[in-house]
């Protein structure tokens, strides 16, 4: 019986020593944590003004005229970007926008989108570049075909 009691006491002493040692290690442990550094790139886009392609006179637009307008859009930031923009359909006179049609040129990777519940020239038109992310210092051309409907327009126009 003395052997059993001695073994039980020894087992309890070992358990107490293990629990005490683990608790002391838990509270006295030190760790050097290094700073977590995150470096974010910058997003910066530069859009050069509209250029009318071809030798067309856009100061005196007549019904039925069709123009290709080109913008150079450059990623001047430090990270790749997905390009999108909103077209602001406005003119320098009282031209009815229902008579003007704008589509992306077929040789570009741009698409236009206007939600079904927000159609019409008074609502924004969203333009998305579908050619993938644009790398820093890359230039993408946005070409739009602008058509002035001949049957819907009855007077001379001036493009802004």
Coordinates of C-alpha atoms in Angstrom, one line a residue:
X1 CA 0.0 0.0 0.0
X2 CA 2.9 2.3 0.7
X3 CA 4.2 1.8 -2.8
X4 CA 0.8 2.8 -4.3
X5 CA 0.6 5.8 -2.2
X6 CA 4.2 6.8 -3.0
X7 CA 3.5 6.3 -6.8
X8 CA 0.3 8.4 -6.5
X9 CA 2.1 11.2 -4.7
X10 CA 5.0 11.1 -7.2
X11 CA 2.5 11.2 -10.1
X12 CA 0.7 14.2 -8.6
X13 CA 4.0 16.0 -8.0
X14 CA 5.1 15.4 -11.6
X15 CA 1.7 16.7 -12.9
X16 CA 1.9 19.8 -10.6
X17 CA 5.5 20.5 -11.8
X18 CA 4.5 20.1 -15.5
X19 CA 1.4 22.4 -15.1
X20 CA 3.5 25.0 -13.2
X21 CA 6.3 24.9 -15.7
X22 CA 3.9 25.3 -18.7
X23 CA 2.1 28.2 -17.0
X24 CA 5.4 29.9 -16.2
X25 CA 6.6 29.4 -19.8
X26 CA 3.3 30.9 -21.1
X27 CA 3.6 34.1 -19.0
X28 CA 7.3 34.6 -19.4
X29 CA 7.7 33.9 -23.1
X30 CA 8.8 36.8 -25.3
X31 CA 8.7 37.2 -29.0
X32 CA 10.1 39.8 -31.3
X33 CA 7.4 40.8 -33.7
X34 CA 8.6 42.5 -36.9
X35 CA 6.6 45.2 -38.5
X36 CA 4.2 44.2 -41.3
X37 CA 5.0 46.5 -44.2
X38 CA 2.5 46.8 -47.1
X39 CA 3.4 48.9 -50.1
X40 CA 0.5 50.0 -52.2
X41 CA 0.8 51.2 -55.8
X42 CA -0.6 54.5 -57.0
X43 CA -3.4 54.7 -59.6
X44 CA -3.1 57.7 -61.9
X45 CA -4.7 58.1 -65.3
X46 CA -4.0 60.8 -67.9
X47 CA -6.5 61.2 -70.7
X48 CA -5.4 63.4 -73.6
X49 CA -8.0 65.5 -75.4
X50 CA -10.2 64.3 -78.2
X51 CA -8.7 64.1 -81.7
X52 CA -11.0 63.9 -84.7
X53 CA -9.5 61.3 -87.1
X54 CA -9.5 62.0 -90.8
X55 CA -9.6 65.4 -92.4
X56 CA -13.2 66.2 -91.5
X57 CA -14.3 69.7 -90.5
X58 CA -16.1 69.5 -87.1
X59 CA -16.9 73.2 -86.8
X60 CA -19.9 72.9 -89.2
X61 CA -21.6 69.6 -88.7
X62 CA -24.4 68.7 -91.0
X63 CA -27.0 66.0 -90.6
X64 CA -25.7 62.6 -91.5
X65 CA -22.1 63.3 -90.6
X66 CA -20.1 60.6 -88.9
X67 CA -16.8 61.2 -87.0
X68 CA -14.2 59.0 -85.3
X69 CA -13.1 60.6 -82.0
X70 CA -10.0 59.3 -80.4
X71 CA -8.6 59.7 -76.9
X72 CA -5.2 58.6 -75.6
X73 CA -5.6 57.2 -72.1
X74 CA -2.3 56.6 -70.3
X75 CA -1.7 54.8 -67.0
X76 CA 0.8 57.1 -65.3
X77 CA 0.5 55.2 -61.9
X78 CA 2.7 52.4 -60.6
X79 CA 0.2 49.5 -60.7
X80 CA -1.9 47.8 -63.3
X81 CA -5.4 49.2 -63.7
X82 CA -8.7 48.2 -65.2
X83 CA -10.0 51.1 -67.2
X84 CA -13.6 52.4 -67.1
X85 CA -15.1 55.8 -67.5
X86 CA -18.5 57.6 -67.9
X87 CA -19.4 59.5 -71.0
X88 CA -20.8 62.9 -70.4
X89 CA -23.1 63.6 -73.4
X90 CA -23.3 67.3 -73.6
X91 CA -23.0 69.8 -76.4
X92 CA -22.3 73.5 -76.6
X93 CA -25.8 74.3 -78.1
X94 CA -29.3 73.0 -77.6
X95 CA -28.8 69.9 -79.7
X96 CA -31.2 67.1 -78.8
X97 CA -29.1 64.2 -77.7
X98 CA -31.7 61.7 -79.1
X99 CA -30.3 62.5 -82.6
X100 CA -26.7 61.6 -81.8
X101 CA -25.4 58.0 -81.7
X102 CA -22.1 57.0 -80.1
X103 CA -20.6 53.5 -80.4
X104 CA -17.1 52.2 -79.7
X105 CA -15.0 51.8 -82.9
X106 CA -14.9 48.1 -83.9
X107 CA -11.1 48.1 -83.8
X108 CA -10.9 48.8 -80.1
X109 CA -11.5 46.7 -77.0
X110 CA -14.1 49.1 -75.4
X111 CA -17.7 48.4 -74.7
X112 CA -20.5 50.7 -73.7
X113 CA -23.1 49.9 -71.0
X114 CA -26.3 51.7 -69.9
X115 CA -28.6 50.0 -67.4
X116 CA -32.0 49.1 -68.9
X117 CA -33.8 51.2 -66.3
X118 CA -31.6 54.2 -67.1
X119 CA -31.6 54.4 -70.9
X120 CA -31.6 57.6 -72.8
X121 CA -29.1 60.5 -73.3
X122 CA -29.9 62.1 -70.0
X123 CA -28.5 59.1 -68.1
X124 CA -24.8 58.2 -67.9
X125 CA -23.1 55.8 -70.4
X126 CA -20.5 53.6 -68.8
X127 CA -17.4 52.7 -71.0
X128 CA -15.3 49.7 -70.1
X129 CA -11.9 48.6 -71.5
X130 CA -12.1 44.8 -72.1
X131 CA -8.4 44.4 -73.2
X132 CA -7.3 43.4 -69.7
X133 CA -5.4 45.4 -67.1
X134 CA -3.3 48.3 -68.4
X135 CA 0.3 48.3 -67.2
X136 CA 2.1 51.5 -66.0
X137 CA 3.2 53.8 -68.8
X138 CA 1.0 52.0 -71.3
X139 CA -1.3 54.0 -73.6
X140 CA -4.7 52.8 -74.7
X141 CA -6.7 54.4 -77.4
X142 CA -10.4 55.0 -76.9
X143 CA -12.0 55.4 -80.3
X144 CA -15.7 56.4 -80.5
X145 CA -17.8 56.6 -83.6
X146 CA -20.1 59.6 -83.4
X147 CA -23.0 59.7 -85.9
X148 CA -25.5 62.6 -86.3
X149 CA -28.7 61.0 -87.7
X150 CA -29.6 62.7 -91.0
X151 CA -33.3 62.2 -90.8
X152 CA -33.7 63.2 -87.1
X153 CA -31.6 66.5 -87.4
X154 CA -33.0 69.4 -89.3
X155 CA -30.4 72.2 -88.7
X156 CA -26.6 72.7 -88.8
X157 CA -24.7 71.8 -85.7
X158 CA -21.4 72.6 -84.0
X159 CA -19.5 69.9 -82.1
X160 CA -18.2 71.0 -78.7

